[in-house]
Coordinates of C-alpha atoms in Angstrom, one line a residue:
M1 CA -75.9 1.2 -11.4
K2 CA -72.6 3.4 -10.3
N3 CA -70.9 1.5 -13.2
I4 CA -73.6 2.6 -16.4
I5 CA -73.6 5.8 -15.1
L6 CA -69.9 6.8 -15.4
V7 CA -69.8 5.1 -19.0
I8 CA -72.9 7.2 -19.7
F9 CA -71.3 9.6 -18.9
T10 CA -67.9 9.3 -20.4
L11 CA -69.3 8.4 -23.8
F12 CA -71.2 12.0 -23.1
L13 CA -67.9 13.4 -21.8
F14 CA -65.6 12.0 -25.6
S15 CA -68.8 13.4 -27.0
A16 CA -68.4 17.0 -25.6
C17 CA -65.0 17.0 -27.0
D18 CA -65.1 15.6 -29.6
K19 CA -67.7 18.7 -30.8
A20 CA -65.2 20.7 -30.3
L21 CA -62.3 19.8 -31.6
E22 CA -65.2 20.2 -34.5
E23 CA -64.9 24.1 -34.3
V24 CA -62.0 26.2 -35.4
P25 CA -59.5 26.9 -32.3
K26 CA -59.6 30.7 -31.5
D27 CA -56.4 30.9 -29.8
F28 CA -54.7 29.2 -33.1
V29 CA -53.8 30.5 -35.7
S30 CA -52.1 28.8 -38.9
K31 CA -52.2 29.2 -42.5
A32 CA -55.2 26.8 -42.6
N33 CA -57.2 29.8 -41.1
F34 CA -55.1 32.8 -41.8
Y35 CA -54.2 35.1 -44.8
N36 CA -57.5 35.5 -45.7
N37 CA -58.2 39.3 -45.5
Q38 CA -56.2 42.7 -44.9
S39 CA -56.1 42.7 -41.3
D40 CA -54.4 39.3 -41.4
A41 CA -52.3 41.0 -43.4
E42 CA -51.9 43.6 -41.9
A43 CA -50.3 41.4 -39.4
A44 CA -48.7 39.6 -40.9
I45 CA -46.3 42.6 -41.7
A46 CA -46.6 43.4 -37.9
G47 CA -44.9 40.5 -37.3
V48 CA -42.3 40.9 -39.3
Y49 CA -41.5 44.5 -37.9
S50 CA -41.6 43.1 -34.6
G51 CA -38.8 41.2 -35.0
M52 CA -36.7 44.4 -34.9
Q53 CA -37.8 44.9 -31.3
P54 CA -36.1 46.5 -29.4
D55 CA -34.0 48.9 -30.7
F56 CA -32.3 47.0 -33.8
F57 CA -33.2 43.2 -34.2
G58 CA -32.8 43.0 -29.9
I59 CA -29.9 44.7 -28.3
T60 CA -27.6 41.8 -28.5
N61 CA -27.1 42.6 -31.8
Y62 CA -26.8 46.3 -31.1
L63 CA -23.7 45.8 -28.5
M64 CA -22.4 43.3 -31.1
T65 CA -21.7 46.0 -33.6
E66 CA -21.4 48.9 -31.4
L67 CA -18.7 47.5 -29.0
H68 CA -16.8 46.6 -32.4
G69 CA -15.7 49.9 -33.1
D70 CA -12.6 51.5 -31.9
Y71 CA -13.5 54.2 -29.7
L72 CA -14.4 51.3 -26.4
F73 CA -14.2 48.8 -24.4
G74 CA -16.4 46.6 -23.2
R75 CA -17.4 46.1 -19.6
G76 CA -18.9 43.0 -17.7
S77 CA -19.3 39.9 -20.0
Q78 CA -18.8 42.4 -22.8
A79 CA -15.4 42.9 -21.6
P80 CA -14.2 39.9 -23.8
I81 CA -15.7 41.3 -27.3
T82 CA -12.7 44.1 -27.2
I83 CA -9.9 42.4 -26.4
W84 CA -9.0 42.5 -29.4
D85 CA -6.1 39.3 -30.1
Q86 CA -7.6 36.6 -29.3
I87 CA -11.1 35.5 -31.5
L88 CA -14.8 35.7 -29.4
D89 CA -15.0 34.2 -26.2
Q90 CA -17.9 31.5 -26.0
R91 CA -20.3 33.6 -24.4
N92 CA -20.0 36.4 -27.8
I93 CA -19.9 33.4 -30.1
G94 CA -23.6 33.1 -28.6
R95 CA -23.9 36.6 -28.8
C96 CA -23.3 36.4 -32.5
A97 CA -25.9 33.1 -32.5
T98 CA -28.9 35.0 -31.3
N99 CA -28.2 37.9 -34.0
W100 CA -28.1 35.1 -36.6
L101 CA -31.2 33.7 -35.3
S102 CA -32.9 36.8 -34.7
F103 CA -32.3 37.8 -38.9
Y104 CA -32.9 34.3 -40.4
R105 CA -36.4 34.3 -37.5
T106 CA -37.6 38.2 -39.5
I107 CA -35.9 37.0 -42.7
N108 CA -38.5 34.0 -42.9
R109 CA -42.0 36.2 -41.6
A110 CA -41.2 38.3 -44.5
N111 CA -41.0 35.3 -46.6
A112 CA -44.8 34.4 -45.3
V113 CA -45.6 37.3 -46.0
L114 CA -44.1 38.0 -49.4
D115 CA -45.0 34.1 -50.3
N116 CA -49.1 34.6 -49.2
V117 CA -50.0 37.8 -49.1
P118 CA -50.6 37.8 -52.9
N119 CA -53.1 35.8 -52.8
I120 CA -55.4 37.6 -50.9
E121 CA -58.7 38.7 -52.8
N122 CA -59.9 40.0 -50.6
I123 CA -57.2 43.3 -49.7
D124 CA -57.2 47.2 -50.9
P125 CA -54.5 46.1 -54.1
E126 CA -53.0 49.6 -52.5
V127 CA -52.5 48.2 -49.0
Q128 CA -51.2 44.6 -50.5
N129 CA -48.6 46.1 -52.4
S130 CA -47.6 48.7 -49.6
I131 CA -47.8 45.5 -47.3
L132 CA -45.6 43.4 -49.7
A133 CA -43.0 46.7 -50.4
E134 CA -42.6 46.9 -46.8
A135 CA -41.4 43.2 -46.7
H136 CA -38.9 43.3 -49.0
F137 CA -37.3 46.2 -47.8
L138 CA -37.2 44.4 -43.8
R139 CA -35.5 41.2 -45.9
A140 CA -32.6 43.2 -47.6
L141 CA -32.2 44.8 -43.9
C142 CA -31.6 41.8 -42.3
Y143 CA -29.4 40.0 -45.5
F144 CA -27.5 44.1 -45.3
E145 CA -26.5 43.2 -41.8
L146 CA -26.0 39.1 -42.3
V147 CA -23.5 39.5 -45.0
R148 CA -22.1 41.8 -43.3
G149 CA -21.6 40.5 -40.6
W150 CA -21.1 37.0 -41.3
G151 CA -19.6 37.0 -45.1
A152 CA -21.1 34.8 -47.1
V153 CA -24.8 33.0 -45.9
P154 CA -27.5 31.4 -47.0
I155 CA -30.2 32.8 -49.0
K156 CA -33.8 32.1 -48.3
T157 CA -36.0 33.4 -50.7
S158 CA -39.8 31.2 -49.1
E159 CA -40.5 30.4 -45.9
S160 CA -39.5 27.3 -44.3
V161 CA -42.7 25.8 -43.2
D162 CA -40.4 22.5 -42.1
L163 CA -37.6 20.2 -41.8
S164 CA -37.8 20.5 -45.8
A165 CA -36.3 23.6 -46.5
V166 CA -33.8 23.6 -44.0
E167 CA -30.9 22.7 -46.2
A168 CA -29.0 26.6 -47.9
P169 CA -25.6 26.6 -48.4
R170 CA -22.8 29.7 -47.9
E171 CA -24.0 32.3 -50.8
P172 CA -20.8 34.1 -52.6
E173 CA -21.6 37.9 -50.9
S174 CA -22.5 39.2 -54.4
M175 CA -24.9 37.4 -55.0
V176 CA -26.6 38.0 -51.8
Y177 CA -26.2 41.8 -52.4
E178 CA -28.2 40.9 -55.4
L179 CA -30.6 39.7 -54.1
I180 CA -30.8 43.2 -51.3
I181 CA -31.2 45.4 -54.5
Q182 CA -32.7 43.6 -55.8
D183 CA -35.9 44.4 -52.8
C184 CA -34.6 47.7 -52.1
L185 CA -35.3 48.4 -55.4
A186 CA -39.4 46.0 -54.8
A187 CA -39.2 48.4 -51.7
E188 CA -38.7 52.0 -53.6
N189 CA -40.9 51.1 -56.1
G190 CA -44.1 50.1 -53.9
L191 CA -43.9 52.4 -50.9
G192 CA -44.8 55.7 -50.7
E193 CA -44.2 58.7 -48.3
V194 CA -43.0 58.8 -44.5
G195 CA -46.2 57.8 -42.8
E196 CA -47.7 59.1 -39.1
A197 CA -44.7 56.7 -37.9
T198 CA -41.2 56.6 -38.9
G199 CA -41.1 53.2 -37.2
R200 CA -42.6 51.9 -40.8
A201 CA -40.8 51.7 -43.8
S202 CA -41.6 54.5 -46.4
K203 CA -39.8 54.8 -50.6
W204 CA -37.5 57.6 -48.5
A205 CA -36.1 54.4 -46.0
A206 CA -35.8 52.4 -49.5
K207 CA -33.6 55.0 -50.6
M208 CA -31.5 55.7 -48.0
L209 CA -30.8 51.1 -47.1
L210 CA -30.0 51.3 -51.2
A211 CA -27.6 54.6 -51.1
H212 CA -26.0 52.6 -48.3
V213 CA -25.5 48.9 -50.3
Y214 CA -24.6 51.1 -53.2
L215 CA -21.5 53.3 -51.6
T216 CA -20.5 49.6 -49.3
T217 CA -20.6 47.6 -52.8
E218 CA -18.7 50.5 -54.3
N219 CA -21.5 51.8 -57.0
W220 CA -21.0 55.3 -56.2
Q221 CA -23.0 57.0 -58.6
G222 CA -25.5 55.2 -57.7
A223 CA -25.0 55.6 -54.4
A224 CA -24.3 59.7 -54.9
A225 CA -28.2 59.1 -57.2
K226 CA -30.6 57.7 -54.2
A227 CA -28.7 60.6 -51.4
E228 CA -28.5 63.3 -53.3
D229 CA -32.3 61.8 -54.3
V230 CA -33.6 62.0 -50.6
I231 CA -31.3 65.3 -49.8
T232 CA -34.1 67.3 -53.0
N233 CA -37.1 65.5 -52.9
G234 CA -37.9 64.1 -49.6
P235 CA -39.4 66.0 -47.0
F236 CA -36.7 65.9 -44.6
A237 CA -35.0 68.6 -43.1
L238 CA -31.5 69.1 -40.3
V239 CA -32.5 70.1 -37.1
P240 CA -31.0 73.4 -35.5
V241 CA -28.2 73.1 -33.1
E242 CA -26.1 76.5 -31.6
Q243 CA -25.7 74.2 -28.2
P244 CA -25.4 71.0 -27.3
D245 CA -28.5 70.1 -25.4
D246 CA -30.3 70.8 -29.2
F247 CA -29.0 68.0 -30.1
Y248 CA -32.5 66.3 -28.3
N249 CA -34.3 67.7 -30.3
I250 CA -32.8 64.5 -32.9
F251 CA -32.8 62.8 -29.7
A252 CA -34.9 62.6 -27.4
V253 CA -38.7 63.6 -28.7
T254 CA -41.1 61.3 -30.6
A255 CA -40.7 63.2 -33.8
N256 CA -38.1 65.2 -35.7
S257 CA -37.4 66.1 -39.2
E258 CA -34.3 64.2 -40.6
D259 CA -35.9 60.9 -38.4
I260 CA -36.3 58.5 -41.7
F261 CA -36.7 55.5 -40.5
S262 CA -36.8 54.7 -36.3
I263 CA -37.6 51.6 -34.3
H264 CA -40.2 53.2 -32.1
H265 CA -40.2 51.9 -28.1
S266 CA -43.0 52.3 -25.6
E267 CA -44.1 51.2 -22.2
T268 CA -44.5 47.9 -23.7
A269 CA -41.9 47.9 -25.5
Q270 CA -38.6 50.2 -23.8
S271 CA -35.0 50.8 -25.3
S272 CA -31.4 48.8 -23.7
L273 CA -29.3 51.4 -24.8
P274 CA -29.0 53.2 -21.4
V275 CA -28.9 50.7 -19.8
Y276 CA -25.3 49.8 -21.6
L277 CA -24.3 53.3 -21.2
H278 CA -24.6 55.3 -18.2
R279 CA -23.9 54.2 -13.6
A280 CA -27.4 53.9 -12.1
N281 CA -28.1 56.9 -10.1
N282 CA -25.6 59.5 -12.5
I283 CA -27.8 61.9 -11.5
P284 CA -28.5 64.0 -14.0
Y285 CA -28.3 61.2 -16.2
N286 CA -29.5 59.3 -14.5
Y287 CA -33.2 57.2 -16.3
G288 CA -33.9 55.2 -13.1
S289 CA -31.8 51.8 -11.8
G290 CA -30.1 49.2 -12.3
G291 CA -27.6 50.9 -14.9
V292 CA -24.3 48.3 -16.1
F293 CA -22.4 50.9 -17.9
A294 CA -21.6 48.1 -20.0
W295 CA -20.2 50.5 -23.2
L296 CA -17.3 52.4 -21.7
P297 CA -15.9 55.0 -24.1
D298 CA -12.1 54.9 -25.0
T299 CA -10.3 58.3 -24.8
N300 CA -6.8 57.2 -26.5
S301 CA -9.1 56.9 -30.1
F302 CA -10.5 59.4 -32.2
I303 CA -13.2 60.8 -29.3
G304 CA -10.2 62.3 -26.9
D305 CA -7.9 64.8 -26.8
S306 CA -7.8 65.3 -30.9
W307 CA -11.4 66.1 -30.6
D308 CA -12.2 69.7 -30.7
D309 CA -13.2 70.8 -28.0
N310 CA -15.8 73.1 -29.5
D311 CA -17.3 70.2 -31.3
L312 CA -20.7 70.8 -29.7
R313 CA -21.2 66.8 -30.2
K314 CA -18.5 66.6 -28.2
S315 CA -20.7 67.3 -25.0
F316 CA -23.4 65.9 -25.8
N317 CA -21.8 62.7 -26.6
L318 CA -20.1 62.0 -23.7
Y319 CA -20.4 63.1 -20.2
T320 CA -17.4 63.4 -17.1
Q321 CA -19.8 64.9 -14.2
I322 CA -22.6 64.7 -12.4
Q323 CA -24.4 66.1 -9.4
N324 CA -24.1 64.8 -5.3
A325 CA -26.6 65.1 -3.3
D326 CA -26.3 68.7 -2.3
G327 CA -26.5 69.2 -6.3
E328 CA -22.8 70.2 -6.7
W329 CA -21.0 69.2 -10.0
V330 CA -18.7 66.6 -9.9
D331 CA -16.4 64.3 -11.9
L332 CA -16.9 60.7 -12.2
P333 CA -15.3 57.8 -10.5
S334 CA -11.5 57.3 -11.0
T335 CA -12.4 53.5 -12.3
T336 CA -15.3 55.4 -14.8
P337 CA -14.3 58.9 -15.2
I338 CA -16.0 58.8 -18.7
L339 CA -19.2 58.0 -19.9
F340 CA -21.8 58.3 -23.4
K341 CA -24.5 60.5 -23.0
K342 CA -26.4 60.3 -26.1
F343 CA -29.1 58.4 -25.5
I344 CA -29.5 59.4 -21.3
T345 CA -31.7 62.8 -20.9
N346 CA -32.7 62.5 -17.7
T347 CA -34.7 60.0 -15.0
S348 CA -35.9 58.5 -17.6
G349 CA -33.8 58.8 -20.5
V350 CA -35.0 58.0 -24.4
R351 CA -35.9 54.2 -23.3
L352 CA -39.4 55.5 -24.9
Y353 CA -38.1 57.3 -27.7
S354 CA -37.2 56.2 -31.0
A355 CA -33.4 53.9 -31.8
P356 CA -32.7 55.9 -35.2
V357 CA -31.8 53.8 -38.5
Y358 CA -31.6 56.3 -40.8
R359 CA -31.7 60.3 -40.1
F360 CA -31.7 62.6 -42.6
T361 CA -28.0 64.2 -42.1
E362 CA -26.9 60.6 -43.5
A363 CA -27.9 61.7 -46.6
Y364 CA -25.6 64.4 -47.3
L365 CA -22.2 61.9 -45.9
F366 CA -23.6 59.9 -48.4
Y367 CA -23.4 61.4 -50.9
A368 CA -20.3 63.3 -50.2
E369 CA -18.2 60.3 -50.2
A370 CA -20.1 59.1 -53.1
A371 CA -19.6 61.2 -55.3
A372 CA -16.0 62.4 -54.3
M373 CA -15.3 58.8 -55.4
A374 CA -17.3 58.7 -58.4
E375 CA -15.9 62.0 -59.7
G376 CA -12.0 61.1 -58.8
G377 CA -12.3 64.7 -56.2
A378 CA -14.2 66.1 -54.5
S379 CA -16.6 68.7 -56.6
G380 CA -18.2 71.9 -55.1
L381 CA -21.4 70.7 -54.2
A382 CA -19.6 67.1 -52.2
L383 CA -17.4 69.2 -50.3
E384 CA -20.3 71.9 -49.8
R385 CA -22.7 68.4 -48.4
L386 CA -19.8 67.7 -46.2
N387 CA -19.6 71.3 -44.9
I388 CA -23.2 71.4 -43.5
I389 CA -23.0 68.7 -41.2
K390 CA -19.6 70.0 -40.1
R391 CA -21.1 73.8 -39.5
R392 CA -24.1 72.3 -37.5
A393 CA -22.0 70.1 -35.1
Y394 CA -20.1 73.8 -33.8
G395 CA -23.2 75.5 -34.1
F396 CA -23.1 77.9 -36.9
D397 CA -25.9 78.4 -40.0
P398 CA -25.0 75.0 -41.9
N399 CA -25.6 76.9 -45.1
A400 CA -23.0 79.8 -44.6
V401 CA -19.6 79.3 -44.5
S402 CA -17.6 79.4 -41.5
P403 CA -14.4 79.1 -40.2
V404 CA -14.7 75.3 -39.2
D405 CA -15.3 74.8 -43.4
Y406 CA -13.3 72.0 -45.2
P407 CA -10.9 73.0 -47.5
A408 CA -11.3 72.7 -51.4
G409 CA -8.2 71.3 -52.8
L410 CA -8.0 67.9 -50.5
S411 CA -7.5 64.7 -52.8
Q412 CA -9.7 62.1 -52.8
D413 CA -8.2 60.2 -50.5
D414 CA -7.6 63.0 -47.5
F415 CA -11.2 64.3 -48.3
R416 CA -12.9 60.6 -48.2
D417 CA -10.8 60.2 -44.5
A418 CA -12.8 63.8 -43.6
V419 CA -16.0 61.9 -44.5
I420 CA -15.5 58.8 -42.3
Q421 CA -13.9 61.3 -39.0
E422 CA -17.4 63.5 -39.6
R423 CA -18.9 59.7 -39.9
A424 CA -17.5 58.3 -36.9
Y425 CA -18.4 61.8 -35.0
E426 CA -21.7 62.2 -35.9
F427 CA -22.8 58.2 -35.7
I428 CA -21.2 57.5 -32.0
T429 CA -23.0 54.6 -30.9
E430 CA -25.2 54.4 -33.8
R431 CA -23.9 51.5 -35.0
R432 CA -22.2 52.9 -38.0
R433 CA -18.6 52.7 -37.0
W434 CA -17.6 49.4 -38.0
F435 CA -19.2 49.1 -40.9
D436 CA -17.7 52.1 -42.5
L437 CA -13.4 50.4 -40.8
K438 CA -14.6 47.5 -42.7
R439 CA -15.6 49.0 -46.4
T440 CA -13.2 51.1 -46.6
G441 CA -10.3 49.2 -45.0
K442 CA -9.3 50.9 -43.0
V443 CA -9.9 48.9 -39.3
K444 CA -6.4 47.5 -38.8
E445 CA -5.2 51.7 -39.3
A446 CA -8.2 52.6 -37.0
F447 CA -7.3 50.2 -34.7
A448 CA -3.4 50.6 -34.2
A449 CA -4.4 54.3 -34.0
A450 CA -5.6 53.9 -30.6
G451 CA -2.9 51.5 -29.7
K452 CA -5.1 48.0 -30.2
N453 CA -4.0 45.4 -32.3
I454 CA -6.9 43.4 -34.1
L455 CA -6.5 39.7 -36.0
D456 CA -7.7 39.1 -39.2
E457 CA -10.0 37.0 -37.5
R458 CA -12.1 39.5 -36.3
L459 CA -13.2 41.1 -39.3
L460 CA -16.1 38.1 -39.9
W461 CA -18.4 36.9 -36.9
P462 CA -19.1 32.8 -36.8
I463 CA -21.5 30.9 -38.1
P464 CA -23.5 29.6 -35.4
E465 CA -22.7 26.3 -34.9
D466 CA -26.6 25.2 -34.7
E467 CA -26.4 26.4 -38.7
I468 CA -23.4 24.0 -38.8
N469 CA -25.6 21.0 -37.3
N470 CA -28.6 20.9 -38.3
N471 CA -27.9 22.5 -42.1
P472 CA -27.1 19.2 -44.3
A473 CA -25.2 22.3 -46.6
V474 CA -23.5 23.9 -44.2
N475 CA -20.4 22.3 -42.4
Q476 CA -17.1 23.2 -40.2
E477 CA -15.1 23.6 -43.1
D478 CA -17.4 26.6 -44.1
Q479 CA -16.6 27.6 -41.1
N480 CA -15.6 31.3 -40.6
P481 CA -11.7 31.5 -40.4
G482 CA -10.6 31.0 -36.3
Y483 CA -14.1 29.6 -35.3

């Protein structure tokens, strides 16, 4: 009798399992039960944006780019990044691999949107077009990071769903830039105005990215035209500055008039930047606990004595004193006599605020450099655009002649050097310096000025070992020099 009961129970159990397996799983998403409606499309593009979190495709990507600047040193496991007469050690080769994976994972998500969203019928056409334009923008942004960091890279424009799609050779930089420009143009044409959240791409963000790409590829007229469009037609304005702390109205607020595109943070997706910038318990520049202060200013570089103390960006970006238990201001320890401050305001820092990707300030500097290069020298407008940014940095009215203005008559080379110097001051710890030096051919000159000798092999990052092992079209002979 017991055996009969056991058989009946077993048959009942398997029958129940069969019926359960016939249902569509509620917690499993596949292409067979996805991309059916507008909600699916919106969820898919949100997944592409998520690849950018936190800070900018992850703090590992942010730090690797930032620590390739000439004005800072790494500390701890990041110290080998700033030993410039050696190639990267294994820990930081691994960080490069993490960044590579982050970009291609985001590219694959963007490709999935571009492959599948056009086939959705139950969707508002305007929403559909906007989502596709966002996917083009985000894919362009990823490839721009890849080509500047690694040079020639594999190009993938369709979703990889199995191992058959792994094979892809490294393509010349010119082909990568061609795809980036095509994606930027598609994004520019399909995107609308800035919405409620600048964490979503707009046509203005696409124009800024395109200006940046044109500047990098030396399409001077194209870069100047896109920057001019943003300046004259965009809904942006420079934030007024009269004292150093006024810059916090850019970096420590939920929204500001010069934010074109940024990475937004929240209680559940916080920025890691304050952790890497300062020591724990540095009052008032303390966001909480656990600060590892892994990025240390190098005062032998342009941020040292040569930087005019009257430039308000200097005291906003750097600090040398903290408060003791009695509320008295005292010098930082001799081991770390100066630290970065931009992303620290108070006990919460800016862990919930935005990490800028494109600010309105940069449109002026894009225009100044590109116009001067296109015209063989600085026109009156190019000079004015450069001076507008410098005037604000010193607390003057940006639109009135000031004592700190760059003079007319600078040679093309001297004027471009002035623009690059203003970019260096303006975008400290904003991931600009390394790529500015690379695209202008000034890496060795700038590093030598700071007393550093940099190997040629450091100009490109290593292709990940996993890519070489798993991609049949890439082998060790395709590796970048030195690795």
